[in-house]
Structures are given as structure tokens and as C-alpha cells.
PDB file of C-alpha atoms and ligand atoms in Angstrom:
ATOM      1  CA  MET A   1     269.183-192.034  94.365  1.00 70.00           C
ATOM      2  CA  GLU A   2     269.612-189.602  91.351  1.00 76.00           C
ATOM      3  CA  ARG A   3     272.241-186.992  91.333  1.00 77.00           C
ATOM      4  CA  ARG A   4     269.604-184.411  91.122  1.00 80.00           C
ATOM      5  CA  ALA A   5     267.792-185.764  94.179  1.00 83.00           C
ATOM      6  CA  LYS A   6     270.902-185.873  96.307  1.00 84.00           C
ATOM      7  CA  HIS A   7     271.475-182.361  95.088  1.00 84.00           C
ATOM      8  CA  LYS A   8     268.016-181.166  96.186  1.00 86.00           C
ATOM      9  CA  VAL A   9     268.665-182.864  99.711  1.00 90.00           C
ATOM     10  CA  VAL A  10     272.031-180.980  99.764  1.00 88.00           C
ATOM     11  CA  LEU A  11     270.375-177.797  99.142  1.00 88.00           C
ATOM     12  CA  ILE A  12     267.508-178.297 101.588  1.00 92.00           C
ATOM     13  CA  VAL A  13     269.967-179.227 104.276  1.00 93.00           C
ATOM     14  CA  TRP A  14     272.334-176.296 103.484  1.00 91.00           C
ATOM     15  CA  PHE A  15     269.191-174.044 103.776  1.00 91.00           C
ATOM     16  CA  ILE A  16     268.095-175.468 107.345  1.00 93.00           C
ATOM     17  CA  VAL A  17     271.719-175.062 108.493  1.00 90.00           C
ATOM     18  CA  PHE A  18     271.777-171.539 107.126  1.00 87.00           C
ATOM     19  CA  LEU A  19     268.556-170.622 108.793  1.00 88.00           C
ATOM     20  CA  LEU A  20     269.705-172.259 112.035  1.00 88.00           C
ATOM     21  CA  LEU A  21     273.178-170.481 112.203  1.00 84.00           C
ATOM     22  CA  GLY A  22     271.612-167.299 111.156  1.00 83.00           C
ATOM     23  CA  SER A  23     268.995-167.279 113.890  1.00 84.00           C
ATOM     24  CA  GLY A  24     271.553-168.813 116.318  1.00 83.00           C
ATOM     25  CA  VAL A  25     274.677-166.468 116.265  1.00 83.00           C
ATOM     26  CA  TRP A  26     273.056-163.283 114.774  1.00 78.00           C
ATOM     27  CA  SER A  27     272.753-161.784 118.108  1.00 77.00           C
ATOM     28  CA  PHE A  28     276.494-162.533 119.026  1.00 80.00           C
ATOM     29  CA  GLN A  29     279.007-159.773 118.567  1.00 79.00           C
ATOM     30  CA  ALA A  30     280.504-161.374 115.633  1.00 80.00           C
ATOM     31  CA  GLY A  31     277.598-163.298 114.527  1.00 81.00           C
ATOM     32  CA  HIS A  32     277.058-161.727 111.219  1.00 82.00           C
ATOM     33  CA  LEU A  33     280.707-162.331 110.541  1.00 86.00           C
ATOM     34  CA  MET A  34     280.010-166.131 111.159  1.00 84.00           C
ATOM     35  CA  VAL A  35     277.103-165.846 108.549  1.00 86.00           C
ATOM     36  CA  ILE A  36     279.111-164.261 105.925  1.00 88.00           C
ATOM     37  CA  GLY A  37     282.070-166.937 106.735  1.00 89.00           C
ATOM     38  CA  PHE A  38     279.451-169.806 106.145  1.00 88.00           C
ATOM     39  CA  PHE A  39     278.300-168.092 102.777  1.00 88.00           C
ATOM     40  CA  MET A  40     282.093-167.844 101.685  1.00 92.00           C
ATOM     41  CA  ALA A  41     282.639-171.526 102.568  1.00 92.00           C
ATOM     42  CA  SER A  42     279.347-172.442 100.577  1.00 91.00           C
ATOM     43  CA  LEU A  43     280.520-170.356  97.830  1.00 90.00           C
ATOM     44  CA  VAL A  44     284.035-172.461  97.571  1.00 93.00           C
ATOM     45  CA  GLY A  45     282.041-175.690  97.999  1.00 90.00           C
ATOM     46  CA  TYR A  46     279.678-174.712  95.178  1.00 87.00           C
ATOM     47  CA  MET A  47     282.503-173.667  92.958  1.00 87.00           C
ATOM     48  CA  LEU A  48     284.375-176.878  93.615  1.00 89.00           C
ATOM     49  CA  ALA A  49     281.395-178.802  92.840  1.00 86.00           C
ATOM     50  CA  ALA A  50     280.646-176.789  89.743  1.00 85.00           C
ATOM     51  CA  PHE A  51     284.112-177.404  88.364  1.00 85.00           C
ATOM     52  CA  LEU A  52     284.501-181.188  89.355  1.00 88.00           C
ATOM     53  CA  MET A  53     280.885-182.226  88.427  1.00 87.00           C
ATOM     54  CA  ARG A  54     281.422-183.054  84.689  1.00 88.00           C
ATOM     55  CA  CYS A  55     279.563-184.893  81.997  1.00 88.00           C
ATOM     56  CA  PRO A  56     280.926-188.320  81.544  1.00 88.00           C
ATOM     57  CA  LYS A  57     280.436-188.071  77.852  1.00 88.00           C
ATOM     58  CA  CYS A  58     281.828-184.478  76.832  1.00 90.00           C
ATOM     59  CA  ARG A  59     283.620-183.573  80.090  1.00 87.00           C
ATOM     60  CA  MET A  60     281.877-180.248  80.125  1.00 85.00           C
ATOM     61  CA  PRO A  61     280.957-179.076  83.561  1.00 88.00           C
ATOM     62  CA  VAL A  62     277.109-180.025  84.176  1.00 86.00           C
ATOM     63  CA  LEU A  63     276.214-176.766  85.916  1.00 86.00           C
ATOM     64  CA  LEU A  64     277.427-174.502  83.143  1.00 84.00           C
ATOM     65  CA  ARG A  65     274.200-173.681  81.216  1.00 82.00           C
ATOM     66  CA  PRO A  66     274.642-172.035  77.608  1.00 81.00           C
ATOM     67  CA  ARG A  67     271.972-169.380  76.777  1.00 82.00           C
ATOM     68  CA  LYS A  68     271.328-167.488  73.661  1.00 82.00           C
ATOM     69  CA  PHE A  69     270.934-163.838  74.390  1.00 81.00           C
ATOM     70  CA  LEU A  70     270.717-161.190  71.720  1.00 84.00           C
ATOM     71  CA  GLY A  71     272.414-163.548  69.369  1.00 85.00           C
ATOM     72  CA  MET A  72     275.430-164.125  71.762  1.00 85.00           C
ATOM     73  CA  GLU A  73     276.230-167.116  73.660  1.00 82.00           C
ATOM     74  CA  LEU A  74     276.126-166.528  77.449  1.00 85.00           C
ATOM     75  CA  PHE A  75     277.053-169.047  80.061  1.00 83.00           C
ATOM     76  CA  THR A  76     275.204-169.064  83.191  1.00 83.00           C
ATOM     77  CA  TRP A  77     275.830-171.354  86.306  1.00 83.00           C
ATOM     78  CA  SER A  78     272.695-173.165  87.747  1.00 83.00           C
ATOM     79  CA  ILE A  79     272.455-174.357  91.300  1.00 81.00           C
ATOM     80  CA  LEU A  80     270.791-177.397  90.743  1.00 81.00           C
ATOM     81  CA  THR A  81     272.130-180.309  88.521  1.00 81.00           C
ATOM     82  CA  PRO A  82     270.056-180.590  84.929  1.00 84.00           C
ATOM     83  CA  THR A  83     268.741-184.132  84.275  1.00 84.00           C
ATOM     84  CA  HIS A  84     270.556-184.067  80.912  1.00 86.00           C
ATOM     85  CA  CYS A  85     273.686-182.674  79.924  1.00 87.00           C
ATOM     86  CA  ARG A  86     273.335-179.202  78.397  1.00 82.00           C
ATOM     87  CA  HIS A  87     276.023-179.665  75.696  1.00 83.00           C
ATOM     88  CA  CYS A  88     275.640-183.308  74.237  1.00 88.00           C
ATOM     89  CA  GLY A  89     272.238-184.329  75.926  1.00 85.00           C
ATOM     90  CA  GLU A  90     273.738-187.381  77.847  1.00 86.00           C
ATOM     91  CA  ARG A  91     271.534-188.236  80.804  1.00 86.00           C
ATOM     92  CA  LEU A  92     273.066-187.560  84.071  1.00 79.00           C
ATOM     93  CA  LYS A  93     272.768-189.983  86.824  1.00 72.00           C
TER      94      LYS A  93
HETATM   95 ZN1   ZN B 101     277.802-183.952  77.866  1.00 97.50          ZN
END
């Protein structure tokens, strides 16, 4: 399976877990805290993945996406892995 397909599966599983957790614990006294905690854990996981997943050729993080905006170069983070490296064009598997 390609990395992008795996990434989609991870996102779908995350969303299902989020919905189940959200509907399951929201009525508890500290249910919203659990949902916030889940979000924080997800964010940490995403940041780890974002910094660890690097292009095999140029070593740039593959989720970092350079964009031109009003002549400035801005970087945004994408959630889904691109099929090619944004920096050198290397195909990512
Ligand atoms: Zn690259």
C-alpha cells in the first residue's frame, strides 16, 4: 500500500474514533476534557509524523508545503501526504 493510501486510512480511523469518543463520553462530567485530551494527543502525533516523515532525497519534511503568497514564500502544513516531494519532485512511496 502506498504511503498516501495508508495516510488516508489513518485519517478515516482517527475520524471514526473521534466520533465514537465524542458521542460516547460527551455526556460524562469530564467528557469534553477527554475530547480535548484526545485532540491534544492527536496534535502531538501529527507533529511527530510531520517532523519524522521526510523526503528520502532532499530530507525536507514531506508535509511542509511551500506556497507563494504576495511574492512571499509561506509554508503551510498539509494533513495528507503529497504524492511527490514539494521541494525536489521525488516520488514518495
Ligand atoms: Zn524532496
